[in-house]
Amino acid sequence: VSDPRAIGVFDSGVGGLTVARAILDLLPREPMIYVGDSARFPYGPKPVEEIRRYAIDIADYLVHRDVKMLVVACNSVEVSGLGDIAARAGIPVVGVIDPGTRTAVHATRNGVIGLIGTEATVTSGAYDRAVAATGASVTLHSQACPVFVEHVERGDTTSDALRSAAREYLVPLIERGIDTLILGCTHYPLLSGLLQLELGPDVVLVSSAEETAKDVYATLLRSGLERREPDAPAHEFLSTGEPELFQHLAEVFLGPELLEVRAAQALPVGGGSWN
Amino acid sequence: VSDPRAIGVFDSGVGGLTVARAILDLLPREPMIYVGDSARFPYGPKPVEEIRRYAIDIADYLVHRDVKMLVVACNSVEVSGLGDIAARAGIPVVGVIDPGTRTAVHATRNGVIGLIGTEATVTSGAYDRAVAATGASVTLHSQACPVFVEHVERGDTTSDALRSAAREYLVPLIERGIDTLILGCTHYPLLSGLLQLELGPDVVLVSSAEETAKDVYATLLRSGLERREPDAPAHEFLSTGEPELFQHLAEVFLGPELLEVRAAQALPVGGGSWN
């Protein structure tokens, strides 16, 4: 049995592309329909009721497109009420909060976990509830990192301004003795070099994008929904906003295209020889 | 100050592209020259002296191309003698073995770590030496996973054959009580969904590709070698073998290109409305 239907992924913008790419890595034969609601990005500052309405709109669209699974690749959407979406969809729904939380709770050695995310995610308390729901006796310390998203979207991961912001955000978490840090925003995996450098080697970073992709893998296989054909699947990336702007940002998140492969034998070679 | 020179990355084939992509994620402004020695892939079964000669050839070529850093994105090459390469190059050299080992040694809770890799990597004992060099009192259990690479290169991450192979490889590690697993082959990050599902949530996976990229980030910034211009850098992907075959495999590893972004307003929408 092979299920040819696509996996539906949605986000308030481009950040969810880190989740999308992690899913395509682990499940290279699965077709995907990605919707980025860039026209209304960012969701963070909007009232929860409005975010929920947007999310239901997009979920309806994807269900109408006959996706076999919904991935809510956006912390702000999930915070607004994943339950409503799941109930309406009638198909498996995977979010970004539980997978990262579960992995962090297993990974911590000293029971002190940090969370970084947007202002909206941190103040929602969603991760505190997710940690409590695991029943593990761990402490969570949260820190909003408001400037991170704009730096990542500019392609900046190394500037002095970003590094001092990171230090300011992370020092309170270090002082509280965290040994595990949840990257609770889909933009943050692109900052893991910076974060590990500032935190030192003893802190384990947990990427919610990567952990969500693993959850999608497990859910797909457990539900027997995988596509088995070996040919390359087709994907669709949709934006409610300016396609050009989305495309530009998407290149930051999906990585550069492999434009051309040249045969190295034809190149001038230095000291050694190729064959 | 800004250093416009490229980062040189090399591998015996396409597997190192997982490392390359992780580096480009964390350092999106850095140009890269990637060399995949596909004509002579796989290195694993070849005598160490021959692998070392190939590696020095490629390192010479990249140094001749004026790269600012060398990344040996291949366990088999590193096993053959990273020291020689570093000495010849006169620039920072980062390998794949130490970064993953260091992270695993920090991450383990019970001091029992697993390693999976190719036959050549496991029998070389390189990871045992790397673990010993950390001075930590941890135990390493290693397991060769010979069939993994061919499944990944076929784009298969879910088949029954692969899953039973995975079970056979992993059960001895589970029985020895590992709580952390090093993915000691650049192909394996694409199997992390499968591995986590088979191992259960209590085992922390350490991707040597991801950890190597973090090391490249730290080395670049500590040495003050970063490029600071905000415009998109140019990359080169070179193969000593068939460019078409390399291109095809590279799409598995680098992910699909984002071919076209369509404006969602123009699409038929289901139950909800877009605006």
Coordinates of C-alpha atoms in Angstrom, one line a residue:
Chain A
V1 CA 0.0 0.0 0.0
S2 CA 1.2 3.5 -0.9
D3 CA -0.5 6.7 -0.1
P4 CA 0.3 9.3 -2.7
R5 CA -1.3 12.3 -1.0
A6 CA 0.8 15.2 0.1
I7 CA 1.8 16.3 3.6
G8 CA 0.4 19.8 4.3
V9 CA 2.6 22.2 6.2
F10 CA 1.7 25.7 7.2
D11 CA 3.3 28.7 8.9
S12 CA 2.8 32.4 9.3
G13 CA 5.7 32.9 6.9
V14 CA 9.0 31.4 5.9
G15 CA 10.2 30.2 9.3
G16 CA 8.4 26.9 8.9
L17 CA 10.5 26.1 5.9
T18 CA 13.2 24.8 8.3
V19 CA 10.5 22.3 9.5
A20 CA 9.5 21.6 5.9
R21 CA 13.1 20.9 4.9
A22 CA 13.7 18.6 7.8
I23 CA 10.6 16.6 6.8
L24 CA 11.7 16.3 3.2
D25 CA 15.2 15.1 4.4
L26 CA 13.7 12.3 6.5
L27 CA 10.9 11.5 4.0
P28 CA 12.3 12.2 0.5
R29 CA 9.5 10.4 -1.3
E30 CA 6.7 12.4 0.3
P31 CA 5.0 15.2 -1.7
M32 CA 4.4 18.4 0.3
I33 CA 2.2 21.4 0.0
Y34 CA 3.6 24.3 2.0
V35 CA 1.6 27.4 2.8
G36 CA 3.3 30.5 4.2
D37 CA 0.9 33.2 5.2
S38 CA 3.4 36.0 4.6
A39 CA 0.7 38.5 3.8
R40 CA -0.3 38.5 7.5
F41 CA 3.2 37.8 8.9
P42 CA 4.0 38.1 11.8
Y43 CA 1.2 36.4 13.7
G44 CA 2.9 37.0 17.1
P45 CA 1.4 40.5 17.9
K46 CA -2.1 39.6 16.7
P47 CA -5.0 38.6 19.0
V48 CA -5.2 34.9 19.6
E49 CA -8.8 34.7 18.2
E50 CA -7.6 36.3 14.9
I51 CA -4.6 33.9 14.6
R52 CA -7.0 30.9 15.2
R53 CA -9.3 32.1 12.4
Y54 CA -6.3 32.4 10.0
A55 CA -5.1 29.0 11.0
I56 CA -8.5 27.4 10.4
D57 CA -8.7 29.0 7.0
I58 CA -5.4 27.5 5.9
A59 CA -6.1 24.1 7.5
D60 CA -9.4 24.1 5.6
Y61 CA -7.6 24.9 2.4
L62 CA -5.1 22.1 2.9
V63 CA -7.8 19.6 3.8
H64 CA -9.7 20.6 0.7
R65 CA -6.4 19.8 -1.2
D66 CA -6.7 16.3 0.3
V67 CA -3.5 16.3 2.3
K68 CA -3.0 13.2 4.5
M69 CA -1.4 15.0 7.4
L70 CA -1.2 18.6 8.7
V71 CA 2.0 20.0 10.2
V72 CA 1.5 23.3 12.1
A73 CA 5.1 24.6 11.6
C74 CA 4.5 27.7 13.7
N75 CA 4.7 28.2 17.4
S76 CA 2.3 31.2 17.3
V77 CA -0.4 29.2 15.5
E78 CA 0.0 26.2 17.8
V79 CA -0.3 28.5 20.8
S80 CA -3.6 29.8 19.5
G81 CA -5.2 26.4 19.7
L82 CA -4.0 23.3 17.8
G83 CA -7.0 21.3 19.2
D84 CA -9.5 23.2 17.1
I85 CA -7.5 22.6 13.9
A86 CA -7.1 18.9 14.7
A87 CA -10.8 18.4 15.4
R88 CA -11.8 20.0 12.1
A89 CA -9.2 18.3 9.9
G90 CA -10.0 14.6 10.6
I91 CA -6.4 13.7 9.8
P92 CA -3.2 13.4 11.9
V93 CA -2.0 16.9 13.1
V94 CA 1.6 17.4 14.3
G95 CA 2.7 20.6 16.0
V96 CA 6.1 22.0 16.9
I97 CA 5.8 22.4 20.7
D98 CA 5.4 18.8 22.0
P99 CA 8.2 17.1 20.0
G100 CA 11.0 19.5 21.1
T101 CA 9.6 19.5 24.7
R102 CA 9.6 15.7 24.9
T103 CA 13.2 15.4 23.6
A104 CA 14.5 18.1 26.0
V105 CA 12.8 16.4 28.9
H106 CA 14.6 13.2 28.0
A107 CA 17.9 14.9 27.2
T108 CA 18.4 17.0 30.4
R109 CA 20.9 15.6 32.9
N110 CA 20.3 18.1 35.7
G111 CA 16.6 18.8 35.1
V112 CA 17.1 22.4 34.3
I113 CA 15.9 23.3 30.7
G114 CA 15.9 26.6 28.9
L115 CA 13.5 27.8 26.2
I116 CA 14.1 30.6 23.7
G117 CA 11.3 31.9 21.4
T118 CA 9.5 34.9 20.3
E119 CA 7.8 37.2 22.8
A120 CA 4.4 35.7 21.9
T121 CA 5.5 32.1 22.4
V122 CA 7.2 32.8 25.7
T123 CA 4.4 34.8 27.2
S124 CA 1.8 32.2 26.1
G125 CA 3.2 29.7 28.6
A126 CA 2.6 27.0 26.1
Y127 CA 6.0 25.4 26.7
D128 CA 5.5 25.5 30.5
R129 CA 2.2 23.6 30.0
A130 CA 3.9 21.1 27.6
V131 CA 6.7 20.4 30.1
A132 CA 4.1 20.0 32.9
A133 CA 2.1 17.6 30.7
T134 CA 5.2 15.3 30.5
G135 CA 5.0 14.7 34.2
A136 CA 8.8 15.0 34.5
S137 CA 10.2 16.9 37.4
V138 CA 12.2 19.4 35.4
T139 CA 12.4 23.2 35.7
L140 CA 11.9 25.4 32.6
H141 CA 13.4 28.9 32.3
S142 CA 12.2 30.9 29.3
Q143 CA 13.7 33.8 27.5
A144 CA 12.2 35.8 24.6
C145 CA 14.7 36.7 21.9
P146 CA 12.9 39.4 19.9
V147 CA 15.7 40.5 17.6
F148 CA 16.7 37.0 16.4
V149 CA 14.1 36.6 13.6
E150 CA 15.0 39.8 11.8
H151 CA 18.7 39.0 11.8
V152 CA 18.1 35.5 10.4
E153 CA 15.8 36.9 7.7
R154 CA 18.6 39.3 6.7
G155 CA 21.0 36.3 6.4
D156 CA 23.0 37.6 9.4
T157 CA 24.2 34.9 11.8
T158 CA 27.6 36.4 12.8
S159 CA 27.4 40.2 13.3
D160 CA 28.6 41.9 16.5
A161 CA 25.1 43.3 17.1
L162 CA 23.5 39.8 16.9
R163 CA 26.2 38.3 19.1
S164 CA 25.8 40.9 21.9
A165 CA 22.0 40.4 21.7
A166 CA 22.5 36.6 22.1
R167 CA 24.8 37.1 25.0
E168 CA 22.3 39.3 26.7
Y169 CA 19.5 36.7 26.2
L170 CA 21.5 33.7 27.1
V171 CA 23.5 34.9 30.2
P172 CA 20.4 34.6 32.5
L173 CA 19.8 31.1 31.3
I174 CA 23.4 30.1 31.8
E175 CA 23.3 31.6 35.3
R176 CA 20.3 29.4 36.1
G177 CA 22.3 26.3 35.2
I178 CA 20.4 25.1 32.1
D179 CA 22.0 22.0 30.5
T180 CA 19.5 21.8 27.6
L181 CA 18.0 24.5 25.4
I182 CA 14.9 24.2 23.3
L183 CA 15.0 26.4 20.2
G184 CA 11.3 27.3 20.3
C185 CA 11.1 29.2 17.1
T186 CA 11.4 27.8 13.6
H187 CA 14.0 30.4 12.6
Y188 CA 16.4 29.5 15.4
P189 CA 18.0 26.3 14.0
L190 CA 19.9 28.7 11.6
L191 CA 21.5 30.2 14.8
S192 CA 22.7 27.0 16.3
G193 CA 26.4 27.8 15.6
L194 CA 26.1 31.1 17.4
L195 CA 24.1 29.6 20.3
Q196 CA 26.4 26.7 20.9
L197 CA 29.4 29.1 20.8
E198 CA 27.9 31.4 23.3
L199 CA 26.5 28.6 25.6
G200 CA 29.6 26.4 25.5
P201 CA 29.8 22.7 24.8
D202 CA 27.9 21.5 27.9
V203 CA 24.5 22.7 26.8
V204 CA 22.5 20.3 24.5
L205 CA 20.5 22.2 21.8
V206 CA 17.2 20.8 20.8
S207 CA 15.8 22.0 17.5
S208 CA 12.0 22.0 17.4
A209 CA 12.2 21.8 13.6
E210 CA 14.3 18.6 13.6
E211 CA 12.2 17.0 16.4
T212 CA 9.0 17.9 14.6
A213 CA 10.2 16.2 11.5
K214 CA 11.0 13.0 13.5
D215 CA 7.5 13.1 14.9
V216 CA 6.0 13.4 11.4
Y217 CA 8.1 10.4 10.3
A218 CA 6.9 8.3 13.3
T219 CA 3.2 9.4 12.8
L220 CA 3.3 8.7 9.1
L221 CA 4.7 5.2 9.6
R222 CA 2.6 4.3 12.5
S223 CA -0.5 5.4 10.6
G224 CA 0.6 3.5 7.5
L225 CA 0.4 6.6 5.4
E226 CA 3.7 6.6 3.6
R227 CA 4.1 6.9 -0.2
R228 CA 6.2 4.0 -1.5
E229 CA 6.9 5.0 -5.1
P230 CA 10.6 5.6 -5.7
D231 CA 10.2 8.5 -8.2
A232 CA 10.7 12.0 -7.0
P233 CA 7.6 13.6 -5.6
A234 CA 6.3 17.0 -6.6
H235 CA 6.1 19.9 -4.0
E236 CA 4.2 23.1 -3.9
F237 CA 5.3 26.2 -2.0
L238 CA 2.6 28.7 -1.7
S239 CA 2.7 32.2 -0.2
T240 CA -0.2 34.5 0.5
G241 CA 2.2 37.5 0.2
E242 CA 4.6 38.6 -2.5
P243 CA 6.0 35.5 -4.2
E244 CA 9.3 37.3 -5.0
L245 CA 9.9 38.2 -1.4
F246 CA 8.9 34.7 -0.3
Q247 CA 11.3 33.2 -2.8
H248 CA 14.1 35.4 -1.7
L249 CA 13.6 34.5 2.0
A250 CA 13.0 30.9 1.1
E251 CA 16.5 30.7 -0.3
V252 CA 17.9 31.6 3.1
F253 CA 15.9 28.8 4.7
L254 CA 15.9 26.1 2.1
G255 CA 19.5 26.7 1.1
P256 CA 21.0 27.6 -2.2
E257 CA 20.0 25.7 -5.3
L258 CA 22.6 23.5 -6.7
L259 CA 22.9 25.3 -10.0
E260 CA 25.5 23.5 -11.9
V261 CA 27.9 20.7 -11.3
R262 CA 31.1 20.9 -13.3
A263 CA 33.4 18.0 -14.0
A264 CA 36.5 18.5 -11.9
Q265 CA 38.8 16.8 -14.4
A266 CA 38.5 19.8 -16.7
L267 CA 39.8 22.3 -14.0
P268 CA 43.3 23.5 -13.4
V269 CA 44.6 21.4 -10.5
G270 CA 47.2 22.6 -8.0
G271 CA 50.0 20.5 -6.5
G272 CA 48.5 17.1 -6.8
S273 CA 46.8 15.3 -9.6
W274 CA 43.2 14.0 -9.8
N275 CA 43.8 10.5 -11.0
Chain B
V1 CA 37.4 43.3 8.2
S2 CA 35.8 40.8 5.9
D3 CA 37.4 37.7 4.4
P4 CA 35.9 37.0 1.0
R5 CA 37.6 33.6 0.5
A6 CA 35.6 30.4 0.3
I7 CA 35.4 27.5 2.8
G8 CA 36.7 24.4 1.1
V9 CA 34.7 21.2 1.8
F10 CA 35.6 17.7 0.5
D11 CA 34.3 14.2 0.7
S12 CA 34.6 10.9 -1.2
G13 CA 31.2 11.6 -2.7
V14 CA 27.9 13.2 -2.0
G15 CA 27.5 12.3 1.8
G16 CA 29.5 15.4 2.8
L17 CA 26.7 17.5 1.3
T18 CA 24.8 17.1 4.6
V19 CA 27.8 18.8 6.3
A20 CA 28.0 21.4 3.5
R21 CA 24.4 22.3 3.9
A22 CA 24.6 22.5 7.6
I23 CA 27.5 24.9 7.2
L24 CA 25.6 27.1 4.7
D25 CA 22.7 27.2 7.1
L26 CA 24.8 28.5 9.9
L27 CA 26.9 30.8 7.7
P28 CA 24.7 31.9 4.8
R29 CA 27.2 34.6 3.7
E30 CA 30.1 32.3 3.3
P31 CA 31.1 31.1 -0.2
M32 CA 31.9 27.4 -0.5
I33 CA 33.8 25.2 -2.8
Y34 CA 32.7 21.6 -2.4
V35 CA 34.6 18.7 -4.0
G36 CA 33.0 15.2 -4.1
D37 CA 35.5 12.6 -5.3
S38 CA 32.7 10.4 -6.8
A39 CA 35.0 8.9 -9.4
R40 CA 36.8 7.0 -6.6
F41 CA 33.8 6.5 -4.2
P42 CA 33.6 4.7 -1.9
Y43 CA 36.8 5.3 -0.1
G44 CA 35.9 2.8 2.7
P45 CA 37.3 -0.4 1.1
K46 CA 40.5 1.2 -0.1
P47 CA 43.9 1.0 1.6
V48 CA 44.5 3.8 4.1
E49 CA 47.6 4.9 2.2
E50 CA 45.7 5.3 -1.0
I51 CA 42.9 7.3 0.7
R52 CA 45.5 9.6 2.2
R53 CA 47.0 10.3 -1.2
Y54 CA 43.6 11.1 -2.6
A55 CA 42.8 13.4 0.3
I56 CA 46.1 15.3 -0.1
D57 CA 45.4 15.8 -3.8
I58 CA 42.1 17.4 -3.1
A59 CA 43.4 19.4 -0.2
D60 CA 46.2 20.7 -2.4
Y61 CA 43.6 21.6 -5.1
L62 CA 41.5 23.6 -2.6
V63 CA 44.5 25.3 -1.0
H64 CA 45.5 26.3 -4.6
R65 CA 42.0 27.7 -4.9
D66 CA 42.8 29.9 -1.9
V67 CA 40.2 28.6 0.5
K68 CA 40.4 30.0 4.0
M69 CA 39.4 26.8 5.8
L70 CA 39.3 23.1 5.0
V71 CA 36.5 20.9 6.1
V72 CA 37.1 17.1 5.8
A73 CA 33.5 16.1 5.5
C74 CA 34.2 12.3 5.3
N75 CA 34.9 9.9 8.1
S76 CA 37.0 7.6 5.9
V77 CA 39.3 10.5 4.9
E78 CA 39.7 11.7 8.4
V79 CA 40.5 8.2 9.6
S80 CA 43.3 8.0 7.0
G81 CA 45.1 10.9 8.7
L82 CA 43.8 14.4 9.1
G83 CA 47.1 15.5 10.6
D84 CA 49.0 15.3 7.3
I85 CA 46.3 17.4 5.6
A86 CA 46.3 20.0 8.3
A87 CA 50.1 20.3 8.2
R88 CA 50.2 20.8 4.4
A89 CA 47.3 23.2 4.3
G90 CA 48.5 26.0 6.6
I91 CA 44.9 27.0 7.3
P92 CA 42.4 25.8 9.9
V93 CA 41.1 22.2 9.2
V94 CA 37.9 20.9 10.7
G95 CA 37.0 17.2 10.6
V96 CA 33.8 15.3 11.4
I97 CA 34.9 13.0 14.2
D98 CA 35.9 15.3 17.1
P99 CA 32.8 17.6 17.0
G100 CA 30.3 14.7 17.3
T101 CA 32.3 12.9 19.9
R102 CA 32.7 16.0 22.0
T103 CA 29.0 16.7 21.9
A104 CA 28.1 13.1 22.7
V105 CA 30.4 13.0 25.7
H106 CA 28.7 16.1 27.1
A107 CA 25.2 14.9 26.3
T108 CA 25.3 11.4 27.9
R109 CA 23.5 11.0 31.2
N110 CA 24.6 7.4 32.0
G111 CA 28.0 7.4 30.3
V112 CA 27.1 4.8 27.7
I113 CA 27.4 6.1 24.1
G114 CA 26.7 4.3 20.9
L115 CA 28.4 4.9 17.5
I116 CA 27.1 3.9 14.1
G117 CA 29.1 4.2 10.9
T118 CA 30.5 2.4 7.9
E119 CA 32.5 -0.8 8.4
A120 CA 35.7 1.2 7.7
T121 CA 35.0 3.9 10.2
V122 CA 34.0 1.4 13.0
T123 CA 37.0 -0.9 12.5
S124 CA 39.4 2.0 12.3
G125 CA 38.8 2.7 16.0
A126 CA 39.0 6.4 15.4
Y127 CA 36.0 7.2 17.5
D128 CA 37.3 5.1 20.4
R129 CA 40.5 7.2 20.2
A130 CA 38.5 10.4 20.0
V131 CA 36.4 9.4 23.1
A132 CA 39.5 8.5 25.0
A133 CA 41.2 11.8 24.1
T134 CA 38.3 13.7 25.8
G135 CA 39.4 12.1 29.1
A136 CA 35.7 11.5 30.0
S137 CA 34.9 8.2 31.7
V138 CA 32.4 7.0 29.2
T139 CA 32.0 3.7 27.4
L140 CA 31.6 3.6 23.6
H141 CA 29.8 0.7 21.8
S142 CA 30.2 0.7 18.0
Q143 CA 28.1 -0.9 15.3
A144 CA 28.8 -0.9 11.6
C145 CA 25.6 -0.4 9.4
P146 CA 26.8 -1.5 6.0
V147 CA 23.4 -1.2 4.1
F148 CA 22.4 2.3 5.3
V149 CA 24.3 4.3 2.7
E150 CA 22.8 2.5 -0.3
H151 CA 19.3 2.9 1.0
V152 CA 19.8 6.7 1.6
E153 CA 21.3 7.1 -1.9
R154 CA 18.2 5.5 -3.4
G155 CA 16.0 7.9 -1.4
D156 CA 14.7 5.1 0.8
T157 CA 14.2 6.0 4.4
T158 CA 11.1 3.9 5.2
S159 CA 11.1 0.5 3.5
D160 CA 10.6 -2.7 5.5
A161 CA 14.0 -4.0 4.4
L162 CA 15.7 -0.9 5.8
R163 CA 13.7 -0.9 9.0
S164 CA 14.6 -4.6 9.7
A165 CA 18.3 -3.8 9.0
A166 CA 18.1 -0.9 11.4
R167 CA 16.5 -3.1 14.1
E168 CA 19.2 -5.7 13.7
Y169 CA 22.0 -3.0 14.0
L170 CA 20.4 -1.1 16.9
V171 CA 19.1 -3.9 19.2
P172 CA 22.7 -4.7 20.5
L173 CA 23.2 -1.0 21.2
I174 CA 19.9 -0.7 23.0
E175 CA 20.7 -3.9 25.1
R176 CA 24.0 -2.3 26.2
G177 CA 22.0 0.7 27.5
I178 CA 23.2 3.5 25.3
D179 CA 21.5 6.8 26.0
T180 CA 23.3 8.8 23.3
L181 CA 24.0 7.8 19.7
I182 CA 26.6 9.4 17.4
L183 CA 25.6 9.3 13.7
G184 CA 29.2 8.7 12.5
C185 CA 28.6 8.8 8.8
T186 CA 27.5 11.9 6.8
H187 CA 24.6 10.0 5.2
Y188 CA 22.9 9.1 8.5
P189 CA 21.3 12.4 9.4
L190 CA 18.8 11.6 6.7
L191 CA 17.9 8.5 8.7
S192 CA 17.2 10.3 12.0
G193 CA 13.5 9.8 11.8
L194 CA 13.9 6.0 11.4
L195 CA 16.7 5.9 14.1
Q196 CA 14.7 7.8 16.7
L197 CA 11.6 5.7 16.0
E198 CA 13.5 2.4 16.5
L199 CA 15.5 3.7 19.5
G200 CA 12.7 5.3 21.4
P201 CA 12.6 8.9 22.8
D202 CA 15.2 8.3 25.5
V203 CA 18.2 8.1 23.2
V204 CA 19.7 11.5 22.2
L205 CA 20.9 11.5 18.6
V206 CA 24.1 13.4 17.8
S207 CA 24.6 14.3 14.1
S208 CA 28.2 14.6 13.2
A209 CA 27.2 16.8 10.2
E210 CA 25.4 19.3 12.5
E211 CA 28.1 19.3 15.1
T212 CA 30.8 19.8 12.5
A213 CA 29.0 22.8 11.1
K214 CA 28.9 24.3 14.6
D215 CA 32.6 23.7 14.9
V216 CA 33.2 25.5 11.5
Y217 CA 31.2 28.4 12.8
A218 CA 33.2 28.7 16.0
T219 CA 36.5 28.2 14.2
L220 CA 35.7 30.9 11.6
L221 CA 34.6 33.5 14.2
R222 CA 37.5 32.7 16.6
S223 CA 40.0 33.2 13.8
G224 CA 38.2 36.3 12.5
L225 CA 37.8 34.8 9.1
E226 CA 34.2 35.6 8.4
R227 CA 32.9 37.3 5.3
R228 CA 30.7 40.3 6.2
E229 CA 29.2 41.4 2.9
P230 CA 25.4 41.0 3.0
D231 CA 25.0 39.9 -0.7
A232 CA 24.6 36.2 -1.5
P233 CA 27.8 34.4 -1.9
A234 CA 28.7 32.1 -4.9
H235 CA 29.2 28.4 -4.4
E236 CA 30.9 25.7 -6.5
F237 CA 30.0 22.1 -6.3
L238 CA 32.6 19.9 -8.1
S239 CA 32.6 16.2 -8.8
T240 CA 35.4 14.1 -10.1
G241 CA 32.8 11.6 -11.4
E242 CA 29.7 11.9 -13.6
P243 CA 28.2 15.4 -13.0
E244 CA 24.7 14.2 -13.9
L245 CA 24.9 11.3 -11.3
F246 CA 26.3 13.7 -8.7
Q247 CA 23.6 16.2 -9.4
H248 CA 20.9 13.6 -9.0
L249 CA 22.3 12.4 -5.7
A250 CA 22.9 15.9 -4.6
E251 CA 19.2 16.7 -4.9
V252 CA 18.6 13.9 -2.3
F253 CA 21.1 15.5 0.1
L254 CA 20.6 19.2 -0.5
G255 CA 16.9 18.9 -0.8
P256 CA 14.6 19.9 -3.7
E257 CA 15.0 23.2 -5.4
L258 CA 12.4 25.8 -4.8
L259 CA 11.3 25.9 -8.4
E260 CA 8.4 28.4 -8.3
V261 CA 6.4 30.2 -5.7
R262 CA 2.8 30.8 -6.7
A263 CA 0.6 33.5 -5.2
A264 CA -2.0 31.7 -3.1
Q265 CA -4.7 34.4 -3.7
A266 CA -5.1 33.0 -7.2
L267 CA -5.9 29.5 -6.0
P268 CA -9.3 27.9 -5.4
V269 CA -9.7 28.0 -1.7
G270 CA -11.8 25.4 0.3
G271 CA -14.0 26.2 3.3
G272 CA -12.4 29.4 4.5
S273 CA -11.2 32.5 2.8
W274 CA -7.8 34.0 2.5
N275 CA -8.4 37.5 3.5

